[in-house]
Coordinates of C-alpha atoms and ligand atoms in Angstrom, one line a residue:
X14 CA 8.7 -2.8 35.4
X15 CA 6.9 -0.1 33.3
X16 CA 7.8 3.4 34.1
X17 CA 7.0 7.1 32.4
X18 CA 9.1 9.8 32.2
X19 CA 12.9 10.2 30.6
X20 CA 15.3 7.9 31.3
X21 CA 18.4 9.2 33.8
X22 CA 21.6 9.3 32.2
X23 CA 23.8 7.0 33.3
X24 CA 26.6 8.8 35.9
X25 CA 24.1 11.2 36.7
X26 CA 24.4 12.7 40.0
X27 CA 21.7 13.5 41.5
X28 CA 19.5 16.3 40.9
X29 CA 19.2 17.8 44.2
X30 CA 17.4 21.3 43.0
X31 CA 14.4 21.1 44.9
X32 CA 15.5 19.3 47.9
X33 CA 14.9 21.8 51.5
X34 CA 18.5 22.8 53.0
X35 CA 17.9 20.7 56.0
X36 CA 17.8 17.4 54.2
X37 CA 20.9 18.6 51.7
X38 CA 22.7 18.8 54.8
X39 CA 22.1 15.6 55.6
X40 CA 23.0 14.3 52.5
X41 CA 26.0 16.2 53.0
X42 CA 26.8 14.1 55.9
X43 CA 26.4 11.0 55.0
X44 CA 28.5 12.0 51.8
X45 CA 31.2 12.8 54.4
X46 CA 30.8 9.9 56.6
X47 CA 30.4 7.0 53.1
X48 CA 32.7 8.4 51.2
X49 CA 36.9 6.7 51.2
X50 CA 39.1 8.7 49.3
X51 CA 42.6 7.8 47.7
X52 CA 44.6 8.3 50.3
X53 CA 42.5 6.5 52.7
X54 CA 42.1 3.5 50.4
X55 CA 45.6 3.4 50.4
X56 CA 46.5 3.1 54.0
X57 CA 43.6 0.8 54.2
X58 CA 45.6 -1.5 51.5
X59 CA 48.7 -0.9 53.3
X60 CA 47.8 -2.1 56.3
X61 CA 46.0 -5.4 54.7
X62 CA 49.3 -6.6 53.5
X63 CA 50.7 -6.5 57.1
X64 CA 47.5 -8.0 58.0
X65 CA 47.9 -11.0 55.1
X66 CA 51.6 -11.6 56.5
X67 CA 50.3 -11.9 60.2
X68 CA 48.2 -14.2 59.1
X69 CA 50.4 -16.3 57.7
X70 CA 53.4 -16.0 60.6
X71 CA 52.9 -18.6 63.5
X72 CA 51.5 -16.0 66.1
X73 CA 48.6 -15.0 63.5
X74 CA 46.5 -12.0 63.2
X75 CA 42.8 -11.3 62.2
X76 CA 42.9 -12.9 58.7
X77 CA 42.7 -16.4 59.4
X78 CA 45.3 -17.1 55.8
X79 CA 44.0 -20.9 55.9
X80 CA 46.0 -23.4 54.6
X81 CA 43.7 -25.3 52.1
X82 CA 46.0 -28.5 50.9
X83 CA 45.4 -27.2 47.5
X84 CA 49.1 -27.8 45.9
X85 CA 48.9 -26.4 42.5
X86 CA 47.0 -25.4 39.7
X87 CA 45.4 -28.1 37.8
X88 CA 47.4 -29.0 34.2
X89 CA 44.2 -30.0 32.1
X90 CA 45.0 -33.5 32.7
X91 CA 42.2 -34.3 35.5
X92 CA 39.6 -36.3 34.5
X93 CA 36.5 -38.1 35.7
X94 CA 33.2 -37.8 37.2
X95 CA 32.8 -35.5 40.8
X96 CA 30.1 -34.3 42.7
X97 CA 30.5 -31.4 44.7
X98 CA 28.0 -30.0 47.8
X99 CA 27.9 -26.6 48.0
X100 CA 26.7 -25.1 51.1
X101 CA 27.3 -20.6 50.4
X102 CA 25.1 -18.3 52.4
X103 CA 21.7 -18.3 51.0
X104 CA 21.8 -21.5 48.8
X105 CA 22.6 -25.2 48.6
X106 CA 23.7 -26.8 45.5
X107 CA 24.4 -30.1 44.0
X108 CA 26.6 -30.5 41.3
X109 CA 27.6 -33.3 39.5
X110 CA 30.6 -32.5 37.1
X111 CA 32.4 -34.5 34.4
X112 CA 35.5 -33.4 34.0
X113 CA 36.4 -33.6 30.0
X114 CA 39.1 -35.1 28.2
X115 CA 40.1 -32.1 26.8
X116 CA 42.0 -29.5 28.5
X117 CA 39.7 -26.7 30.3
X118 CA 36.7 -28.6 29.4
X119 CA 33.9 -30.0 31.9
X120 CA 30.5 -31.1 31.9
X121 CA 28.0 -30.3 34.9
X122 CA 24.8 -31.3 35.8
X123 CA 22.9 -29.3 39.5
X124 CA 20.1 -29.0 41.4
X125 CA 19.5 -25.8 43.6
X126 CA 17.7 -25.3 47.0
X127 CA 17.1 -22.5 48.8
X128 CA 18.7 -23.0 52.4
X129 CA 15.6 -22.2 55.1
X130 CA 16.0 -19.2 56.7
X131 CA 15.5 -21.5 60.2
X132 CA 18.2 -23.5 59.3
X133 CA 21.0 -20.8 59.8
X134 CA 20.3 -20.5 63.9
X135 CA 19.5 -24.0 64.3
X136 CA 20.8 -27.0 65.6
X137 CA 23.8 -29.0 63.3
X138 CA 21.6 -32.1 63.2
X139 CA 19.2 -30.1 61.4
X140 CA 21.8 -28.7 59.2
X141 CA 23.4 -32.2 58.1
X142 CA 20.5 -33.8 57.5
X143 CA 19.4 -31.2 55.5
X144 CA 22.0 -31.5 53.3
X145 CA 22.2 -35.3 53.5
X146 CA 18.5 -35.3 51.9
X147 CA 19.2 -32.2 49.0
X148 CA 22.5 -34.9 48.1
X149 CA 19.8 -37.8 48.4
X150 CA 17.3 -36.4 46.6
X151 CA 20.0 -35.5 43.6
X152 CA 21.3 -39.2 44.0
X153 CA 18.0 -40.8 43.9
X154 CA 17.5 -38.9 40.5
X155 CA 20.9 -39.3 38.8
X156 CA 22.4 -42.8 39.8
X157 CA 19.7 -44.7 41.1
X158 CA 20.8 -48.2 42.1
X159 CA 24.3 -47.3 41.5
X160 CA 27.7 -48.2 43.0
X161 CA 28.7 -44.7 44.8
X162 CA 31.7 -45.7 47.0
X163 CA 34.0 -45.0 43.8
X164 CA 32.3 -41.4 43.6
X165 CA 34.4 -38.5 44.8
X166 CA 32.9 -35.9 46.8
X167 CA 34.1 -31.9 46.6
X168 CA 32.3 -30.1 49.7
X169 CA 32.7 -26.4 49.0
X170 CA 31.8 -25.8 53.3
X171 CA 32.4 -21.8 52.4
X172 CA 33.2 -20.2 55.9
X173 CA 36.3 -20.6 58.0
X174 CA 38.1 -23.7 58.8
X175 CA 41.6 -25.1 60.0
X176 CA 42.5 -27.7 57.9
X177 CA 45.1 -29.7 58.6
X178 CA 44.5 -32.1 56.1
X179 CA 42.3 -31.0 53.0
X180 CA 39.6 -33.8 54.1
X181 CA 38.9 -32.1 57.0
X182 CA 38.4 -29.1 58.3
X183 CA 37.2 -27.2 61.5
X184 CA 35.2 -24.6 61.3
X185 CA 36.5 -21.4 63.3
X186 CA 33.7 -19.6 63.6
X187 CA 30.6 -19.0 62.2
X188 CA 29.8 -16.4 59.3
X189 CA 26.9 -15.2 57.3
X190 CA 24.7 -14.8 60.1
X191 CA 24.7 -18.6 60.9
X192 CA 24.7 -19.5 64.3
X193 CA 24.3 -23.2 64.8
X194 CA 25.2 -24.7 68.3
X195 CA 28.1 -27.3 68.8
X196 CA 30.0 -27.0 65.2
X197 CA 32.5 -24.1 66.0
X198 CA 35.4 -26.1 66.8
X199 CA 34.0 -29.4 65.6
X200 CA 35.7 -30.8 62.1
X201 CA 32.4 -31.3 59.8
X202 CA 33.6 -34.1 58.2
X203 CA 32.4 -36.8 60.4
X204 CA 29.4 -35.8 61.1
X205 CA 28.0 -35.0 57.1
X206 CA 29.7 -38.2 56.0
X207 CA 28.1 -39.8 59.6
X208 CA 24.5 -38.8 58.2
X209 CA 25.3 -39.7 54.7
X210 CA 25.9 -43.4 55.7
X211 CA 22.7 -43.6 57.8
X212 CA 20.9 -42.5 54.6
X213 CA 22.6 -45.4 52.7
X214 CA 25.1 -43.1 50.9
X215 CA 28.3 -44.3 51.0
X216 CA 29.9 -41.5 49.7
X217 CA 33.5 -40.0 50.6
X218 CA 34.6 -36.6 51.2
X219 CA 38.0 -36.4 49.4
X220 CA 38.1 -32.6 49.7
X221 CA 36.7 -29.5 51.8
X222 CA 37.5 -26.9 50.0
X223 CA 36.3 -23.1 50.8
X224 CA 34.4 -20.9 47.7
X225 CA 37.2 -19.0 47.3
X226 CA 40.2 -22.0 46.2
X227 CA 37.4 -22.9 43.9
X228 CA 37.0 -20.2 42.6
X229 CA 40.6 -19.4 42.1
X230 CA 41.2 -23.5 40.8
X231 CA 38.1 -23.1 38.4
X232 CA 39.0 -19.9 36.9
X233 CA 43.2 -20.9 36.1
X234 CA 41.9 -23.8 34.8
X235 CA 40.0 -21.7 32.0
X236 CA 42.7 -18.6 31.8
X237 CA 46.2 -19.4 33.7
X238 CA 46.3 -15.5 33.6
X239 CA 43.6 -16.1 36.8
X240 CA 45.9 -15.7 40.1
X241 CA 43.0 -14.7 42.7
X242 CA 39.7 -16.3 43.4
X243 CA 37.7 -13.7 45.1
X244 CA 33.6 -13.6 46.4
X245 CA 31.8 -10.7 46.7
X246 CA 28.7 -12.0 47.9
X247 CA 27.1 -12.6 50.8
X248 CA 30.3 -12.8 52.6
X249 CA 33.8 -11.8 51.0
X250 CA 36.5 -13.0 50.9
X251 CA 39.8 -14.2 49.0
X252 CA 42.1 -16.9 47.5
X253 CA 45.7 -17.0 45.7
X254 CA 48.4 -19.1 45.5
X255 CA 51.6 -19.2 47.9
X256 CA 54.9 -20.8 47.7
X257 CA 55.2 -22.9 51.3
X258 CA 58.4 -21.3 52.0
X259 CA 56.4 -18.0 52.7
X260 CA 54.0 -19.6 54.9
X261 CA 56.3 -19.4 58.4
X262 CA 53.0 -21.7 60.1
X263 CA 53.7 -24.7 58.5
X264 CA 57.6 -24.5 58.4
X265 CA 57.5 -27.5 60.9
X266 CA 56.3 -29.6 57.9
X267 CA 59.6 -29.4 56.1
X268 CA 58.1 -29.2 52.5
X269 CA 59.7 -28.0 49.9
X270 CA 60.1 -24.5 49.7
X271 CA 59.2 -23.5 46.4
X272 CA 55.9 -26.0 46.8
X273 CA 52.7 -24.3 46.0
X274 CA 49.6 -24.1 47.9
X275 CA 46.5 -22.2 47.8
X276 CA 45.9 -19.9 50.8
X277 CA 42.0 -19.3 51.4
X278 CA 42.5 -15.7 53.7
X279 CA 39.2 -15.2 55.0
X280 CA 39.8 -11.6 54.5
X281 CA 36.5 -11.0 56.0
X282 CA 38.0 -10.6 59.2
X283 CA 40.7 -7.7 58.4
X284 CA 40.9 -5.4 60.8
X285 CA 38.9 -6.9 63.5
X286 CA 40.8 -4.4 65.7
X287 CA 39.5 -1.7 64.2
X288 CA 42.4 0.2 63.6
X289 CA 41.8 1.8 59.7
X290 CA 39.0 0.8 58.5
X291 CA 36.9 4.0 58.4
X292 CA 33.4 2.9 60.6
X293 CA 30.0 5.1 60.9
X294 CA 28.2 4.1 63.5
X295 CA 25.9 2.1 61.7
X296 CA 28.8 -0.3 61.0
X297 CA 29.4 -0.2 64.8
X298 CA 25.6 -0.8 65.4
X299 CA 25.7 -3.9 63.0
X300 CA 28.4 -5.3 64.3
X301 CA 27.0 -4.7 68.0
X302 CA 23.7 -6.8 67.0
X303 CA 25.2 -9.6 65.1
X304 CA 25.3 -12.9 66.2
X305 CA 29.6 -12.4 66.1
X306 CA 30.6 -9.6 67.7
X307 CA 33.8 -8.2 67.1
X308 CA 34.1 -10.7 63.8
X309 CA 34.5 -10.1 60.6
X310 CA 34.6 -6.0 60.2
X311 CA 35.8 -5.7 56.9
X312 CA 32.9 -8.1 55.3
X313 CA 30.1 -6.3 57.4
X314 CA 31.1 -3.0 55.5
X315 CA 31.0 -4.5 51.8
X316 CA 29.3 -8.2 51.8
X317 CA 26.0 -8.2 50.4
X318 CA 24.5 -9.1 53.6
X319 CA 24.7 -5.9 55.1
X320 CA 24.4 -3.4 52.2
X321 CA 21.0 -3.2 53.0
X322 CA 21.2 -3.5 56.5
X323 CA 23.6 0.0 56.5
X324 CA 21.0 1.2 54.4
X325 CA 18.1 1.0 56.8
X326 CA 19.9 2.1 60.0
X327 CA 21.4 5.7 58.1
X328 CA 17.4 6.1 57.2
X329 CA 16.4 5.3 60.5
X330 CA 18.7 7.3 62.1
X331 CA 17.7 10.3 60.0
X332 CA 13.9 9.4 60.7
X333 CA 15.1 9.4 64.5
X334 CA 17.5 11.7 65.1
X335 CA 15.9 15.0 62.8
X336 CA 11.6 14.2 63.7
X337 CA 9.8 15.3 60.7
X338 CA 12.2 15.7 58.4
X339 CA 11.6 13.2 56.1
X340 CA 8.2 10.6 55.6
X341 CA 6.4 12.9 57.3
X342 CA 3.0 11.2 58.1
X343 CA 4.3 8.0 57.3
X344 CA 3.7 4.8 59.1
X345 CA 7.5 3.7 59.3
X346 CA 7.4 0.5 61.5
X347 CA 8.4 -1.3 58.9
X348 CA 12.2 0.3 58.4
X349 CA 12.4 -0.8 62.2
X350 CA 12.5 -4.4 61.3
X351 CA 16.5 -5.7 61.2
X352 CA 17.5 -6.8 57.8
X353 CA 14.4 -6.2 56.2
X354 CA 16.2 -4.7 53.2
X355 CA 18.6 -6.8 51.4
X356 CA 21.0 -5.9 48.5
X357 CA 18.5 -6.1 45.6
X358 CA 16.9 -3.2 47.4
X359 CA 19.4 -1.3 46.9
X360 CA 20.6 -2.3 43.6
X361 CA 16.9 -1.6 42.1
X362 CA 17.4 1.7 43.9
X363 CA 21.1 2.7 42.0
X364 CA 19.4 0.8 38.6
X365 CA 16.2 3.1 38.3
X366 CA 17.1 4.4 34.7
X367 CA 14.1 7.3 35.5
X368 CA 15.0 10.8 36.3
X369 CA 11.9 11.2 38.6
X370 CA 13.3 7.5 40.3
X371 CA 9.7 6.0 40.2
X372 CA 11.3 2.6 40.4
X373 CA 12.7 3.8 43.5
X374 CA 9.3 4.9 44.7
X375 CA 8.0 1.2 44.0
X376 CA 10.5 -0.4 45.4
X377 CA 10.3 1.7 49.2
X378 CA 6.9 1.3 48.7
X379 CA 6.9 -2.4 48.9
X380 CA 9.5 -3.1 50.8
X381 CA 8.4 -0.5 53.3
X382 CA 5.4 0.5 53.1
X383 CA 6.3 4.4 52.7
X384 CA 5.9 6.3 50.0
X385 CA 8.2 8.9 49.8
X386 CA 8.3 12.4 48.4
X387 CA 10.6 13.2 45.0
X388 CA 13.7 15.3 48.0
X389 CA 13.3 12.1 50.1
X390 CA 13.8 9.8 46.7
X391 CA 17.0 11.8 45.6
X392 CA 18.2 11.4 49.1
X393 CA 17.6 7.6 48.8
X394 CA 19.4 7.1 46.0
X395 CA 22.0 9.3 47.0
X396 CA 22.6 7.2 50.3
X397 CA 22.3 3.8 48.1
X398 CA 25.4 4.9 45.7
X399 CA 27.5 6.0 48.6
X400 CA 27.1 2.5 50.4
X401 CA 27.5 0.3 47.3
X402 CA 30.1 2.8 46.3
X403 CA 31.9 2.7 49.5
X404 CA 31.4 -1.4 49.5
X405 CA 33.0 -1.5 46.2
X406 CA 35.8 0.6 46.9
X407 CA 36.7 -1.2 50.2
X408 CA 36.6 -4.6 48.6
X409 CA 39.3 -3.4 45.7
X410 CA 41.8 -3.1 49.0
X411 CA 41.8 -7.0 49.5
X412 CA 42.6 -7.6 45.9
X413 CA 45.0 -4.5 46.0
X414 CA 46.8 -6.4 48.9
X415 CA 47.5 -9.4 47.7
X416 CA 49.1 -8.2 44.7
X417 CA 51.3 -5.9 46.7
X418 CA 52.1 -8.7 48.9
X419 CA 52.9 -11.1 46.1
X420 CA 54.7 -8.6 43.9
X421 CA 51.7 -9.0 41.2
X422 CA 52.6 -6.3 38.4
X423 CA 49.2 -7.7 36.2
X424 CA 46.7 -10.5 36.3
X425 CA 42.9 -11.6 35.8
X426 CA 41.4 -12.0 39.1
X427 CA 38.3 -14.5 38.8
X428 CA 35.5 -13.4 40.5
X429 CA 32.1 -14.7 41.6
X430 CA 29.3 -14.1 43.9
X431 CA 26.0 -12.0 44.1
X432 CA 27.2 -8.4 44.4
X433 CA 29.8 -8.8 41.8
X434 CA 27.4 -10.7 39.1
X435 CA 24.4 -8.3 40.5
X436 CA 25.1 -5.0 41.8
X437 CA 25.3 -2.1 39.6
X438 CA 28.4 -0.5 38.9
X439 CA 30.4 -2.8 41.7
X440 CA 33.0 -3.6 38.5
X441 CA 33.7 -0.7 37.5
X442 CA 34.1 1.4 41.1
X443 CA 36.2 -1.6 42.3
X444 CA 38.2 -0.9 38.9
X445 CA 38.7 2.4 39.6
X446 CA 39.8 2.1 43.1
X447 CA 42.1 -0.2 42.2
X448 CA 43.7 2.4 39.8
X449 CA 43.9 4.5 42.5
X450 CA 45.3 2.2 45.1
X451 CA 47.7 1.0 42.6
X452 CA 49.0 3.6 40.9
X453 CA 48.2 3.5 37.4
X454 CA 49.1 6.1 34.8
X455 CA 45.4 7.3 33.2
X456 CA 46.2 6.1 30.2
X457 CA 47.5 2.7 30.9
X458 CA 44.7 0.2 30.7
X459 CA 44.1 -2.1 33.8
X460 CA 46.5 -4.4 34.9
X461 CA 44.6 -6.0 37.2
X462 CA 41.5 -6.4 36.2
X463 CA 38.6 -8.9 38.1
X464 CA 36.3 -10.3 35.7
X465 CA 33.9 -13.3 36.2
X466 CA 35.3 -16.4 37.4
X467 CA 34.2 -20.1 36.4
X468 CA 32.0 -21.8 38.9
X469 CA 34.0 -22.3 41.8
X470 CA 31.7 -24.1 44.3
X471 CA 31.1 -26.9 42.0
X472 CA 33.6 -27.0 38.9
X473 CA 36.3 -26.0 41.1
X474 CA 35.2 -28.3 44.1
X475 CA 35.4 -31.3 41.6
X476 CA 39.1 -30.1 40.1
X477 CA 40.4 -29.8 44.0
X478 CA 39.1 -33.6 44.4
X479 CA 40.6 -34.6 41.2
X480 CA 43.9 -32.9 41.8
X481 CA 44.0 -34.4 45.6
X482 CA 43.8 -37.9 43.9
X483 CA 46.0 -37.2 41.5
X484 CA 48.5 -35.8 44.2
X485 CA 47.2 -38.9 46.1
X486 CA 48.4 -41.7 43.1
X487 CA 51.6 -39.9 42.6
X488 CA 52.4 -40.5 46.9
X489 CA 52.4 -36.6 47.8
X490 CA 50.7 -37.1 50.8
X491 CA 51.0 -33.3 52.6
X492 CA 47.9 -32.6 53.9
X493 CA 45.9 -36.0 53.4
X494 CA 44.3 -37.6 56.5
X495 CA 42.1 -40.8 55.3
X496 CA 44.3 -42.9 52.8
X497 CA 41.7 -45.5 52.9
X498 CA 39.4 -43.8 51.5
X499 CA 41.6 -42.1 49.0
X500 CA 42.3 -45.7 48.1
X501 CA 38.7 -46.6 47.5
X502 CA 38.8 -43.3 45.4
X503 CA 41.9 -43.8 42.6
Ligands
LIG620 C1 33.3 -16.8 54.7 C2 34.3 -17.3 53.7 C3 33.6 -17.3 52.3 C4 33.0 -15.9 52.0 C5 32.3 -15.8 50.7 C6 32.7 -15.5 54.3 O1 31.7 -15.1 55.3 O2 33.9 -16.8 56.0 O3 34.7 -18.6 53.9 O4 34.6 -17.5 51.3 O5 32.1 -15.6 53.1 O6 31.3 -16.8 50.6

């Protein structure tokens, strides 16, 4: 985009000389209501590493703390040719990923589609056979005519599910705004691999694995420094490794104690109750009109679904709730629309390099038809940097937690997903509230620091199959259902 006039400096805060008292005094507010101090981070982060231990205790909390069947870090040694299905929020991917003879090293071939909007409310039919015909299509071009019983399938199925073995899973609920009758509750193995035979694929799941474990199995395998796998994306949420002696739910199992596995938390769903997190009413309102009530509070404050979302309900409460104060004149019909704004809205908004914000003005403009004057700009991008600041800052707690919970004086923490690859300055506030949280002196460098991880969905979906075989051929069976096909698979 071309734009005139001097470019903003970068930490610039706003240059609020010529907006009218009654709008800085709203500004004011929602600075009061967006903004989590220290302290309040802290007791935030606190109360997550209760949360984490619930989770893992036989009664359970809010975070799920799934057990994934993921025993270990890979060693370098897995080898071999994968596909991996990777079904996120917004896109569906297939991967095919050779897995290199030296250590760390991998070869990967994908194909992208964009998952129909229609899709995510309706029926699971739909949704298999949708993915069915993306893995067909990929097939069809890749290994026509070929034998495909012997190829193993990693399906990164990234929302909630109990597994009791890693070739299963039931989904628990939900997330992302999909809402698709009859699966909650269901295992999805049986029915992807049901349509996948009907289409003349006779291919095998040998793991579901959740973006998170991918992320975390992908990025070790790179940098063993890597000890959380974390998503800030659509949804968030969080993986690291546990020793099964500190996993009370699966005691009854009698492994070994000091056995690892990889605990996907679904962290999304911290504080469900509602106890600390600090709400606005336009987190209430969201959660209110979402197709999960009552689910997932923590990600609806910092996924990427909802920045924009938060956005357009604080503007349309101002429009609202203060008549003529701001787009006076203006037809604003448009910011009634639910989810009209996504992310990128506002991360063009906190990017516009100009100091009279005129790509801010372009941006309103087309996403909703106003065009507003230079107070009403400065006020927008105010209100974008306190939500994506307040995101970022909320989402350092989950990472904060687990290394309190773990003991984790200093690691990489591999992280992938739209707001953290995308989003303006989401690095470095969720660096610095991690400084804050944790305790660092100023001039220590990070300890923890989250950088980008490998590609978890498909590199790490291939490594999970691979080390499930391996696990398989070396008769550590904990958390394997089907040992025919695992059979077919070695
Ligand atoms: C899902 C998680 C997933 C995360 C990031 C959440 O909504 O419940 O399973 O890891 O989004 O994709």
């Amino acid at each position: 985009m071309v734009g005139i006039g001097p470019k903003r400096p970068r930490s610039r805060k706003g240059s609020f000389a010529d907006v009218p008292q009654n709008l800085l005094a709203e500004i004011k507010h929602f600075e009061d209501i967006f903004t989590v101090g220290a302290a309040k981070l802290k007791q935030v982060s606190d109360h997550f590493v209760k949360e984490l231990e619930k989770g893992l205790s036989v009664e359970g909390g809010n975070i799920p703390m799934n057990v994934t069947w993921v025993m270990g870090y890979p060693d370098g040694d897995e080898k071999g040719t994968f596909l991996a299905l990777d079904m996120g929020g917004t896109n569906m991917r297939v991967c095919e990923i050779i897995l290199g003879e030296e250590k760390g090293s991998f070869d990967i071939i994908q194909s992208k589609y964009r998952m129909p909007e229609e899709l995510k409310t309706g029926t699971a039919e739909e949704l298999w056979e949708y993915i069915a015909d993306c893995l067909k299509q990929f097939i069809e071009y890749h290994h026509e005519n070929q034998e495909l019983s012997k190829l193993p399938l990693g399906f990164t199925f990234s929302y909630p599910a109990t597994q009791d073995y890693i070739d299963h899973g039931i989904l628990q609920r939900w997330t992302k705004g999909f809402d698709i009758d009859g699966v909650e509750g269901q295992d999805v193995v049986p029915p992807l691999e049901a349509v996948l035979k009907k289409r003349g694929l006779p291919i095998k799941i040998a793991a579901l694995i959740n973006d998170t474990t991918g992320t975390l199995i992908a990025s070790n395998y790179t940098d063993p420094e890597m000890k959380i796998g974390c998503i800030f994306g659509t949804g968030v949420n969080a993986a690291y490794m546990e020793n099964v002696g500190s996993v009370p739910k699966i005691a009854h199992m009698g492994l070994p104690p000091d056995m690892p596995v990889a605990i996907n938390c679904e962290y999304g769903a911290f504080d469900n109750e509602h106890i600390v997190l600090p709400l606005t009413k336009y987190d209430h309102i969201i959660d209110r009109d979402s197709p999960r009530p009552g689910q997932q509070a923590f990600e609806k404050m910092t996924a990427g679904l909802y920045l924009g979302e938060i956005f357009r309900l604080a503007l349309l409460d101002l429009l609202e709730c203060q008549p003529g104060l701001i787009f006076k004149g203006q037809d604003t019909s448009k910011l009634e629309k639910p989810y009209i704004l996504d992310a990128s809205v506002l991360a063009c908004i906190e990017e516009d390099p100009y100091e009279n914000l005129l790509e801010t003005r372009d941006v309103i403009e087309k996403s909703l038809g106003i065009q507003p004057t230079q107070a009403e700009l400065e006020m927008i991008r105010r209100l974008a940097e306190l939500i994506g600041t307040r995101a970022a800052r909320l989402s350092a707690c989950g990472v904060a937690a687990i290394c309190k919970k773990k003991n984790i004086q200093s690691c990489h923490v591999g992280a992938d997903g739209s707001v953290f690859t995308k989003y303006p300055h989401f690095k470095a506030r969720g660096a610095q509230a991690l400084r804050e949280i944790l305790d660092w002196a100023p001039d220590e460098k990070d300890k923890v620091s989250i950088m980008a991880a490998e590609d978890g969905s498909g590199v790490g979906a291939a490594l999970i199959a691979a080390l499930t075989l391996k696990r398989f051929k070396a008769g550590n069976l904990a958390g394997i259902r089907d040992m025919g096909s695992m059979k077919t698979l070695v």
